[in-house]
PDB file of C-alpha atoms in Angstrom:
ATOM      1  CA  UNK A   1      69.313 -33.758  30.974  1.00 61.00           C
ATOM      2  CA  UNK A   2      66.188 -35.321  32.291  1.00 72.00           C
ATOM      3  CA  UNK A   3      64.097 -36.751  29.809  1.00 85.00           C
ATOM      4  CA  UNK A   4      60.332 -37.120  30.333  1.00 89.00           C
ATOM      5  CA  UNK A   5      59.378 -39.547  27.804  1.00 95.00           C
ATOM      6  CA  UNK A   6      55.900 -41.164  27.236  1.00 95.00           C
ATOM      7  CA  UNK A   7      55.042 -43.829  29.952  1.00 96.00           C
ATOM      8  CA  UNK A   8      54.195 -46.976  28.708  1.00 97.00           C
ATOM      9  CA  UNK A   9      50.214 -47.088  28.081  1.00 96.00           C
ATOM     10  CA  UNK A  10      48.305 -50.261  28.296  1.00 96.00           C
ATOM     11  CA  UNK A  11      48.852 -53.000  26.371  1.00 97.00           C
ATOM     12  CA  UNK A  12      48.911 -56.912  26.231  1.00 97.00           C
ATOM     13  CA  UNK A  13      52.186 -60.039  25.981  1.00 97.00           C
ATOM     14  CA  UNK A  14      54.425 -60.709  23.771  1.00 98.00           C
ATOM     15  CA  UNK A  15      52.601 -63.169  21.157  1.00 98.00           C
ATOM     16  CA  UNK A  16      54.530 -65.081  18.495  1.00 98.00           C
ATOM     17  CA  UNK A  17      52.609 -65.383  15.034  1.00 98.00           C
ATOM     18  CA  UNK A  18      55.190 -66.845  12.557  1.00 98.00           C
ATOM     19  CA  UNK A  19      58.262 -68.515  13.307  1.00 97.00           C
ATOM     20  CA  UNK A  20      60.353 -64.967  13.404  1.00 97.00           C
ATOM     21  CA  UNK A  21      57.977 -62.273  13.879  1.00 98.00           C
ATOM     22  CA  UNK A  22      56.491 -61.196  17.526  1.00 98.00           C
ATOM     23  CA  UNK A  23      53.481 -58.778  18.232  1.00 97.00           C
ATOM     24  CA  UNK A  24      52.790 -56.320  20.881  1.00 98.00           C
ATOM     25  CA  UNK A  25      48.994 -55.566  21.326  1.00 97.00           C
ATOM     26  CA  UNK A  26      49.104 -52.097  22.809  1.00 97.00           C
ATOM     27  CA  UNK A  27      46.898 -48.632  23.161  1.00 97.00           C
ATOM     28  CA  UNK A  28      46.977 -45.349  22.118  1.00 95.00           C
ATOM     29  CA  UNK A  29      44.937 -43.062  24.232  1.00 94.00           C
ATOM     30  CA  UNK A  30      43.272 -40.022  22.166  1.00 90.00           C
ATOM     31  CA  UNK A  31      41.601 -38.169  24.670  1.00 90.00           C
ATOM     32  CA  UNK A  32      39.393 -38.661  27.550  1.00 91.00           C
ATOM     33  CA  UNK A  33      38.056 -42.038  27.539  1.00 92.00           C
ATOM     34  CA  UNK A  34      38.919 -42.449  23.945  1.00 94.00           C
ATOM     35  CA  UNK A  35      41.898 -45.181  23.114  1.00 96.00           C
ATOM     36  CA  UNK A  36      42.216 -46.941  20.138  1.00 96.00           C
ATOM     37  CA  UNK A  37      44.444 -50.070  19.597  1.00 96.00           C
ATOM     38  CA  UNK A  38      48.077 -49.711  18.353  1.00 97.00           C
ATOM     39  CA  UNK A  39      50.450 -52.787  17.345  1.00 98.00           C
ATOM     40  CA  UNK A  40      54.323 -53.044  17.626  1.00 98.00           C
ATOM     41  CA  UNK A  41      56.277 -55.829  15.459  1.00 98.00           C
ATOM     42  CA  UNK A  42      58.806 -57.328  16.206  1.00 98.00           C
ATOM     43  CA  UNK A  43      61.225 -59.285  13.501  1.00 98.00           C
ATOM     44  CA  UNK A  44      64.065 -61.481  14.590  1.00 98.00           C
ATOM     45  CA  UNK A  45      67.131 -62.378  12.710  1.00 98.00           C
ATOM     46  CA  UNK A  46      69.635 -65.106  14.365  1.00 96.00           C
ATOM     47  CA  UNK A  47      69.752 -63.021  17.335  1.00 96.00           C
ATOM     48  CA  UNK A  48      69.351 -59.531  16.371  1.00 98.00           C
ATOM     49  CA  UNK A  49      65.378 -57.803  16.997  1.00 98.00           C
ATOM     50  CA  UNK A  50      64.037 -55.153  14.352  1.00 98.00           C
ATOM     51  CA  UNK A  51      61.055 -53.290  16.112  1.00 98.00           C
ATOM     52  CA  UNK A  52      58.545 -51.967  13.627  1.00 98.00           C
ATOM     53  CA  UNK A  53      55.739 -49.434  15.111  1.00 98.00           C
ATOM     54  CA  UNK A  54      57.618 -49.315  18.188  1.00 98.00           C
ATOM     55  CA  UNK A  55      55.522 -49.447  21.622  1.00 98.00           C
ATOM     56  CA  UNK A  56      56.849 -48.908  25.196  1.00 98.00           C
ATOM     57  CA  UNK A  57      56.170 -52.044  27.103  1.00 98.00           C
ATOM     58  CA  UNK A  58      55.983 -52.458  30.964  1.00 98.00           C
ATOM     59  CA  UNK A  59      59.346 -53.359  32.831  1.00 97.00           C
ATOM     60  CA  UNK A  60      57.908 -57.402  33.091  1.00 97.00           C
ATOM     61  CA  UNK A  61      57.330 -57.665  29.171  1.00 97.00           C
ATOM     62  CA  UNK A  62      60.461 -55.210  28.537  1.00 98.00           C
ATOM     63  CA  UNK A  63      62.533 -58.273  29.950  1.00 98.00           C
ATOM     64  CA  UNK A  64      60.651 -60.812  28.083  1.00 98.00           C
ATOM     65  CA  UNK A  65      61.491 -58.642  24.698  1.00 98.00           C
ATOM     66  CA  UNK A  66      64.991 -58.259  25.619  1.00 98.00           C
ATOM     67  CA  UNK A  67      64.668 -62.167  26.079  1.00 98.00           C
ATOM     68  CA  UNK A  68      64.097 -62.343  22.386  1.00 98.00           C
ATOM     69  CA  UNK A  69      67.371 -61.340  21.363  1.00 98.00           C
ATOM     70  CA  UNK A  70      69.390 -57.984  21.104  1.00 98.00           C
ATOM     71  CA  UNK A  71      67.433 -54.831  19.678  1.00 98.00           C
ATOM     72  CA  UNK A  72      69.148 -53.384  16.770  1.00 98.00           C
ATOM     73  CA  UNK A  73      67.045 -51.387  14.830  1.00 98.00           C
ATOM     74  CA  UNK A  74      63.695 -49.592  15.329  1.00 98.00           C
ATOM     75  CA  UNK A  75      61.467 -48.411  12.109  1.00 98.00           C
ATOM     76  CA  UNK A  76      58.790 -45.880  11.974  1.00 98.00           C
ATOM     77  CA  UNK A  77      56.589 -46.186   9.014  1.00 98.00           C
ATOM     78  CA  UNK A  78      53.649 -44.177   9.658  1.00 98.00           C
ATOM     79  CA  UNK A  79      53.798 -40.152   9.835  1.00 98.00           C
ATOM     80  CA  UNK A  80      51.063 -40.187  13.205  1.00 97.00           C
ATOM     81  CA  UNK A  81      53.166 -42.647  15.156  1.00 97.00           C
ATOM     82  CA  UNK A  82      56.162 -41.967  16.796  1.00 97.00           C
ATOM     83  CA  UNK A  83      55.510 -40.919  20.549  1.00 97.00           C
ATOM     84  CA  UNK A  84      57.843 -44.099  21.621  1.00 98.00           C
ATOM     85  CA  UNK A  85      60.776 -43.909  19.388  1.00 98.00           C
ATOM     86  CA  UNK A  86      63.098 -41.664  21.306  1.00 98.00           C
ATOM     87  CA  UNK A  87      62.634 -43.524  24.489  1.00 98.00           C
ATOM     88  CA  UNK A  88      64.201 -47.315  22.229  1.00 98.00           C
ATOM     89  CA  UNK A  89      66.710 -45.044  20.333  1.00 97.00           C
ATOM     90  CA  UNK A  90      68.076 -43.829  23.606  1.00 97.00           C
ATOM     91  CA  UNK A  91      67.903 -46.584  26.197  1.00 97.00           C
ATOM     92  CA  UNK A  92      68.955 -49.316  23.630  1.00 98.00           C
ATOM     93  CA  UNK A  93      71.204 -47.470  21.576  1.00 97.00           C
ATOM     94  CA  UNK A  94      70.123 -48.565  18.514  1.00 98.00           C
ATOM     95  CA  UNK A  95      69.717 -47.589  14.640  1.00 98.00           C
ATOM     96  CA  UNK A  96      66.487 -45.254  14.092  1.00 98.00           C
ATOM     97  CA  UNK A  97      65.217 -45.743  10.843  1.00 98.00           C
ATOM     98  CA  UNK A  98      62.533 -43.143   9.412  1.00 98.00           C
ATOM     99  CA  UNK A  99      61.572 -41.058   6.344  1.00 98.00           C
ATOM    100  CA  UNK A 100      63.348 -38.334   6.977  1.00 96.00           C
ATOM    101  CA  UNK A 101      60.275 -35.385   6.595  1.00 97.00           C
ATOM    102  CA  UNK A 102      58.255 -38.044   8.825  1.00 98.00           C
ATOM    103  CA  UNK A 103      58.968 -35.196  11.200  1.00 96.00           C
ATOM    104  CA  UNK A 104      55.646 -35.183  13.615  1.00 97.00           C
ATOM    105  CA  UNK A 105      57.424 -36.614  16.292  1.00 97.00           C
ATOM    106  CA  UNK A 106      61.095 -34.776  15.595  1.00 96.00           C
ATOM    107  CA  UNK A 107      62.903 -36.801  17.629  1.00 96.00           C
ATOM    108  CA  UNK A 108      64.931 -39.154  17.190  1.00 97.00           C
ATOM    109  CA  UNK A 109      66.173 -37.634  14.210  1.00 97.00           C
ATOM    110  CA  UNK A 110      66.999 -40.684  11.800  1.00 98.00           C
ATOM    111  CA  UNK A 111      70.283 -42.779  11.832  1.00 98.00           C
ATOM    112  CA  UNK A 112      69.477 -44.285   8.520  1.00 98.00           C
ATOM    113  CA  UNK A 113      66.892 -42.868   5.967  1.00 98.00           C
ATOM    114  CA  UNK A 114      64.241 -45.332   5.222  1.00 98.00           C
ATOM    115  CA  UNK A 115      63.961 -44.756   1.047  1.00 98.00           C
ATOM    116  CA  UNK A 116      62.437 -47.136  -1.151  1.00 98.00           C
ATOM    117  CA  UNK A 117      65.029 -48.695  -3.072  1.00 96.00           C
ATOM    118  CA  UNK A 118      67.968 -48.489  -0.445  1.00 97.00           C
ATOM    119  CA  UNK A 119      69.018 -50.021   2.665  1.00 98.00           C
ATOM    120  CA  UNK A 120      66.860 -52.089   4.969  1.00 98.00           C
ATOM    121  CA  UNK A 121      67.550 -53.399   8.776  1.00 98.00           C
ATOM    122  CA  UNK A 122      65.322 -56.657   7.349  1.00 98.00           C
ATOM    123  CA  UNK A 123      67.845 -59.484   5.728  1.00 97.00           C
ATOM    124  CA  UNK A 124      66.514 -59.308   1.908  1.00 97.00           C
ATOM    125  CA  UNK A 125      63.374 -56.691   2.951  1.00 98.00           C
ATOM    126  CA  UNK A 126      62.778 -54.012   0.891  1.00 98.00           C
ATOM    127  CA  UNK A 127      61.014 -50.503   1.895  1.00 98.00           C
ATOM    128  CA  UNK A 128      57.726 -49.596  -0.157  1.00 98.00           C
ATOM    129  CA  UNK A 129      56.838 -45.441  -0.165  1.00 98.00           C
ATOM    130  CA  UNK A 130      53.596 -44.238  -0.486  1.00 98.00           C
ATOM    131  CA  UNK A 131      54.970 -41.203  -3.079  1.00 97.00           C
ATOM    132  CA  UNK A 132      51.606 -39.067  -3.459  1.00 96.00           C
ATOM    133  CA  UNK A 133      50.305 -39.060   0.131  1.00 97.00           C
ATOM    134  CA  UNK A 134      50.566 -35.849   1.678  1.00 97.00           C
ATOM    135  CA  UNK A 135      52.451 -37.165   4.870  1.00 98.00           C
ATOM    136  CA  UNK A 136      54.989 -39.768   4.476  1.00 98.00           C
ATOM    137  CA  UNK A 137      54.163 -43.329   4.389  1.00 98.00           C
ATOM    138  CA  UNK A 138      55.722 -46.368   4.150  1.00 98.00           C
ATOM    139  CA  UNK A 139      55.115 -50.119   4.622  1.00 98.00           C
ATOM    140  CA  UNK A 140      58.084 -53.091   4.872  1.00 98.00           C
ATOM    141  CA  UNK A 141      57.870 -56.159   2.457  1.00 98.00           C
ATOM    142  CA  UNK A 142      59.757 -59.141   4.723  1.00 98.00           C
ATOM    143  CA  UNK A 143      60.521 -62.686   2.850  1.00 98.00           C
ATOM    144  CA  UNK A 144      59.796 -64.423   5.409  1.00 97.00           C
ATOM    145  CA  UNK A 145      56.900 -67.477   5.470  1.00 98.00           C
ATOM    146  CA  UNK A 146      55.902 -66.795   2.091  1.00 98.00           C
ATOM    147  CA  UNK A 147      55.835 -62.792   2.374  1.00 98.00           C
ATOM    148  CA  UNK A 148      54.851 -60.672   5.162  1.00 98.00           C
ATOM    149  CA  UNK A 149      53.967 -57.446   4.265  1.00 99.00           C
ATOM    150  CA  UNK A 150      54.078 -54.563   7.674  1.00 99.00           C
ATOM    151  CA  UNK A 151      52.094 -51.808   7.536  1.00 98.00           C
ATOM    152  CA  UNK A 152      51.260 -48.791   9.780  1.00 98.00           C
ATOM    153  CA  UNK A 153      48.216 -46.599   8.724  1.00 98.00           C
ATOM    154  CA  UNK A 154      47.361 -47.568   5.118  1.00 98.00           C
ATOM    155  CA  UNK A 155      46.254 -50.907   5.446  1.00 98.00           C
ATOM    156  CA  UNK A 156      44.385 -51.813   8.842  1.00 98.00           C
ATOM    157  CA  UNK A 157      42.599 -55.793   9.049  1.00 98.00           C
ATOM    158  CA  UNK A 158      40.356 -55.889  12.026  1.00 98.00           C
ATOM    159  CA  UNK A 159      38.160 -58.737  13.206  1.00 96.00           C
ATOM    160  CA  UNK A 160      37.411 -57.520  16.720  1.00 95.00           C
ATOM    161  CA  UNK A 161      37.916 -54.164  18.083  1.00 95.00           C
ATOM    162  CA  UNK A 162      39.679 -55.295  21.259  1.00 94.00           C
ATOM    163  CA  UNK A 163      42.163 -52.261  22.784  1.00 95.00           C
ATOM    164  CA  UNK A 164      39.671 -49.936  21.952  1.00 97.00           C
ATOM    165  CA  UNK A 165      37.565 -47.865  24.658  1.00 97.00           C
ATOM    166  CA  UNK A 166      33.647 -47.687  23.776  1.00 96.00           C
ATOM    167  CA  UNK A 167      34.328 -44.295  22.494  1.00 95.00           C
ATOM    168  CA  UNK A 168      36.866 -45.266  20.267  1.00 96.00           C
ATOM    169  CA  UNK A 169      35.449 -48.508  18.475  1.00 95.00           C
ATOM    170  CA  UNK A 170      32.060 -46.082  17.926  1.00 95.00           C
ATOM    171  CA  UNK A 171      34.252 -43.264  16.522  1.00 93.00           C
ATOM    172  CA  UNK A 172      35.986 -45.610  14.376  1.00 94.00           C
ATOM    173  CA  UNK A 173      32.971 -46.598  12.842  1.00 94.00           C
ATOM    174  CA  UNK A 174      31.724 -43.482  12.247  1.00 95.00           C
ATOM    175  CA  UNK A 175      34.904 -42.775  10.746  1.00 94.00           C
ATOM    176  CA  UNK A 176      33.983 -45.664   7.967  1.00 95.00           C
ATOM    177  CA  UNK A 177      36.084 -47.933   9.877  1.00 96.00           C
ATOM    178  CA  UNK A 178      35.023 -51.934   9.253  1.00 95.00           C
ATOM    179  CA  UNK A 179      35.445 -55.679  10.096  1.00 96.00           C
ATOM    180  CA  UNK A 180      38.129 -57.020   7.718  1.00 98.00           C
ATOM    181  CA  UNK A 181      40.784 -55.618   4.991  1.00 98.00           C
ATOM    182  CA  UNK A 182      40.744 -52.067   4.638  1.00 98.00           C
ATOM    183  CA  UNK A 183      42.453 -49.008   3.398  1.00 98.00           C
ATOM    184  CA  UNK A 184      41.997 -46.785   6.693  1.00 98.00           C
ATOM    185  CA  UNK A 185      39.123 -43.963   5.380  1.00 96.00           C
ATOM    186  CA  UNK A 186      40.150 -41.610   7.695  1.00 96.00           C
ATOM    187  CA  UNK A 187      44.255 -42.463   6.246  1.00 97.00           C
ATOM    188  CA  UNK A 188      42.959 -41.973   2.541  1.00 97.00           C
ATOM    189  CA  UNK A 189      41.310 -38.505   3.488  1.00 96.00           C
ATOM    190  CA  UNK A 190      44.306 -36.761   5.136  1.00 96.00           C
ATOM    191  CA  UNK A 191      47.203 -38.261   2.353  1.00 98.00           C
ATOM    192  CA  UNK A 192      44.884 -36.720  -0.050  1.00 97.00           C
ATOM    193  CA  UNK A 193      45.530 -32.816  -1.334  1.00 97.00           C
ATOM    194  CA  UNK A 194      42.082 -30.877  -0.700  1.00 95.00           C
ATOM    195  CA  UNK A 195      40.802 -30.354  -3.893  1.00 95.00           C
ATOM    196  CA  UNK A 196      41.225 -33.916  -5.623  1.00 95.00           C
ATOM    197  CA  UNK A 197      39.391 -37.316  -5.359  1.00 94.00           C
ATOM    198  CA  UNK A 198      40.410 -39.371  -2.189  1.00 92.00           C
ATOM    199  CA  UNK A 199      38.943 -42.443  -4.848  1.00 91.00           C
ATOM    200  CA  UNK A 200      41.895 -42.054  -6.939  1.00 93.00           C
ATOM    201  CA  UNK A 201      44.386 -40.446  -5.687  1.00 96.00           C
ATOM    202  CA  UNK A 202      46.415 -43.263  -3.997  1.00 97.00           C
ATOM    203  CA  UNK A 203      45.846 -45.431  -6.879  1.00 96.00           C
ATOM    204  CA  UNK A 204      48.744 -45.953  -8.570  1.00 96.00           C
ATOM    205  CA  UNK A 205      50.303 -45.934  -4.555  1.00 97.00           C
ATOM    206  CA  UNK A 206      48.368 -49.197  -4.352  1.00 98.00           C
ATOM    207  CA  UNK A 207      48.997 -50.806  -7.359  1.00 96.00           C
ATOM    208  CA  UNK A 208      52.179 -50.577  -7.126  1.00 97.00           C
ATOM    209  CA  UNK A 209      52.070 -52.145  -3.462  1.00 98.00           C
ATOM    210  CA  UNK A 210      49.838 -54.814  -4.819  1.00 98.00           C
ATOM    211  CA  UNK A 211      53.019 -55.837  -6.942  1.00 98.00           C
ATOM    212  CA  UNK A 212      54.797 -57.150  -3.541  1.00 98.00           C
ATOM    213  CA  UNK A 213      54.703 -61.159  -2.852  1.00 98.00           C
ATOM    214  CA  UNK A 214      53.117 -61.726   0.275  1.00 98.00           C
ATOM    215  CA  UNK A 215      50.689 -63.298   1.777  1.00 98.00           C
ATOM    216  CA  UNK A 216      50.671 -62.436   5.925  1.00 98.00           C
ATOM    217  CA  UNK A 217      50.390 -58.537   7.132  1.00 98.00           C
ATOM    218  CA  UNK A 218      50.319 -56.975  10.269  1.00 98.00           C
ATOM    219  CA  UNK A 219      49.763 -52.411  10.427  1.00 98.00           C
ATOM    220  CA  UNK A 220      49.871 -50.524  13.013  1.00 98.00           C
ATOM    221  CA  UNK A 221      46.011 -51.012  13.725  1.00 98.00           C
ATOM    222  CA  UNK A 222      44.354 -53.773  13.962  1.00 97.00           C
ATOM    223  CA  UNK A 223      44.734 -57.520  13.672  1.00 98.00           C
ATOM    224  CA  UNK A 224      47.331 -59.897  12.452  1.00 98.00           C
ATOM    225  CA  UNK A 225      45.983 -61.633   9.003  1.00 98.00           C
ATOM    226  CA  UNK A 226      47.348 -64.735   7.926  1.00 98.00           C
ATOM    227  CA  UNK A 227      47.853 -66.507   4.466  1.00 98.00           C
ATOM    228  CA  UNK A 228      45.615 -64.701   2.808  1.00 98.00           C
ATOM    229  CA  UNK A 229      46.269 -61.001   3.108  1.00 98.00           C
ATOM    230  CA  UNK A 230      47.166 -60.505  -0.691  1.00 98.00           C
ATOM    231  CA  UNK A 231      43.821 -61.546  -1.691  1.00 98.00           C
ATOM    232  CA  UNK A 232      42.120 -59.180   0.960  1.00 98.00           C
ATOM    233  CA  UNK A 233      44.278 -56.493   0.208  1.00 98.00           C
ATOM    234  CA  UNK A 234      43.610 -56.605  -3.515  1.00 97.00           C
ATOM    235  CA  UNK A 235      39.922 -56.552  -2.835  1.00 97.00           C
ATOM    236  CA  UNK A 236      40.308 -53.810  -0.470  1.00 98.00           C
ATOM    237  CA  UNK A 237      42.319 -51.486  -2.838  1.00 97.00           C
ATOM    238  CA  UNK A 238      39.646 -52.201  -5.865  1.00 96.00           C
ATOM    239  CA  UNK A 239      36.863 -51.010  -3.408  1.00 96.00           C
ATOM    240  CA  UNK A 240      38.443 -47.582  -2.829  1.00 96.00           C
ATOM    241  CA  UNK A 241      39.619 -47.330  -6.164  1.00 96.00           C
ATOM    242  CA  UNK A 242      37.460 -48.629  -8.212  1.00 92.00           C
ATOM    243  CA  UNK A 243      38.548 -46.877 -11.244  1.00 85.00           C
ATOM    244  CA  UNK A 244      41.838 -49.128 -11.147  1.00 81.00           C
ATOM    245  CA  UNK A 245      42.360 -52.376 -13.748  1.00 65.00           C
TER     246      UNK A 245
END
């Protein structure tokens, strides 16, 4: 059976930013002349690639990816992503890892269940589930370079709102969107149950991330920040919930 999946959308090289993880600067297009930027990770281990966020790339930077080493595992973290997963699971053959009610996109279905607490494609990485958002969640702690934390909705650090269309750097910002460390507004409001307080809901969610050694992060959105991401994401969290210790 012919499968029609996704074709690859615009997007930038293959950039190195610590001595075993790889970035993709991609695109997501919205709607009509509304894209906003989307980031795929890429861990290696000896020889083996974990994709995190995956992104269809363009045959040229395909190569240069397969170049890296041999791609075992993809992860999806965030509930809204997805739209490329099926295409890596079935031309690379490799193990899907997901929440398994992270069901927007329904297929692949998952070849291992990403749980907090259980197996991870990372060497010594550990999953981290956001338990009282509405839609699944879930970010992956790395020890790599002093901790890298990766992200996908939650947590967003921008300093430049490159990949996004006019439209979609003004509708971010109307959205509450900012330069820096940030727990995505428009995230906060759709995890939280209508009815209770998007200030301190995720709280405890937070906290509990906060409790993770690390000091690089990369989401799903954004920009890459270095060395001093803990700091910015503790400042970040206090700011939305300021009710927290």
């Amino acid at each position: 059976m012919q499968i029609d999946y996704p074709l690859p959308q615009p997007h930038g090289e293959i950039r190195r930013l610590l001595p075993d993880l790889f970035y993709v600067p991609g695109t997501q297009r919205l709607g009509p002349a509304l894209t906003v930027n989307r980031n795929m990770a890429v861990l290696r281990f000896d020889d083996e690639l974990v994709l995190v966020n995956p992104v269809r790339l363009r045959p040229v930077q395909e190569e240069k990816l397969e170049d890296l080493g041999h791609i075992r595992h993809a992860v999806r973290l965030g509930y809204y992503h997805g739209c490329d997963d099926l295409y890596y699971r079935d031309r690379y053959n490799l193990t899907f890892w997901r929440q398994l009610d992270s069901d927007l996109y329904p297929a692949p279905a998952a070849d291992a269940p990403l749980r907090e607490g259980g197996e991870c494609p990372a060497p010594g990485g550990r999953f981290f589930e956001f338990t009282h958002s509405t839609h699944p969640e879930a970010a992956l702690w790395v020890p790599i370079s002093g901790g890298l934390l990766l992200t996908c909705d939650a947590l967003q650090y921008w300093q430049s709102w490159s990949g996004c269309t006019w439209l979609g750097r003004n509708l971010m910002r109307l959205a509450g969107f900012r330069r820096g460390m940030q727990v995505a507004p428009t995230w906060r409001m759709r995890m939280t149950p209508r009815g209770c307080d998007p200030g301190r809901w995720l709280g405890e969610d937070f906290e509990r991330l906060l409790e993770l050694p690390f000091v690089h992060l990369l989401g799903g959105h954004g920009n890459f920040c270095p060395d001093t991401a803990h700091e910015k994401v503790e400042r970040a969290v206090h700011k939305s919930f300021p009710d927290l210790h």
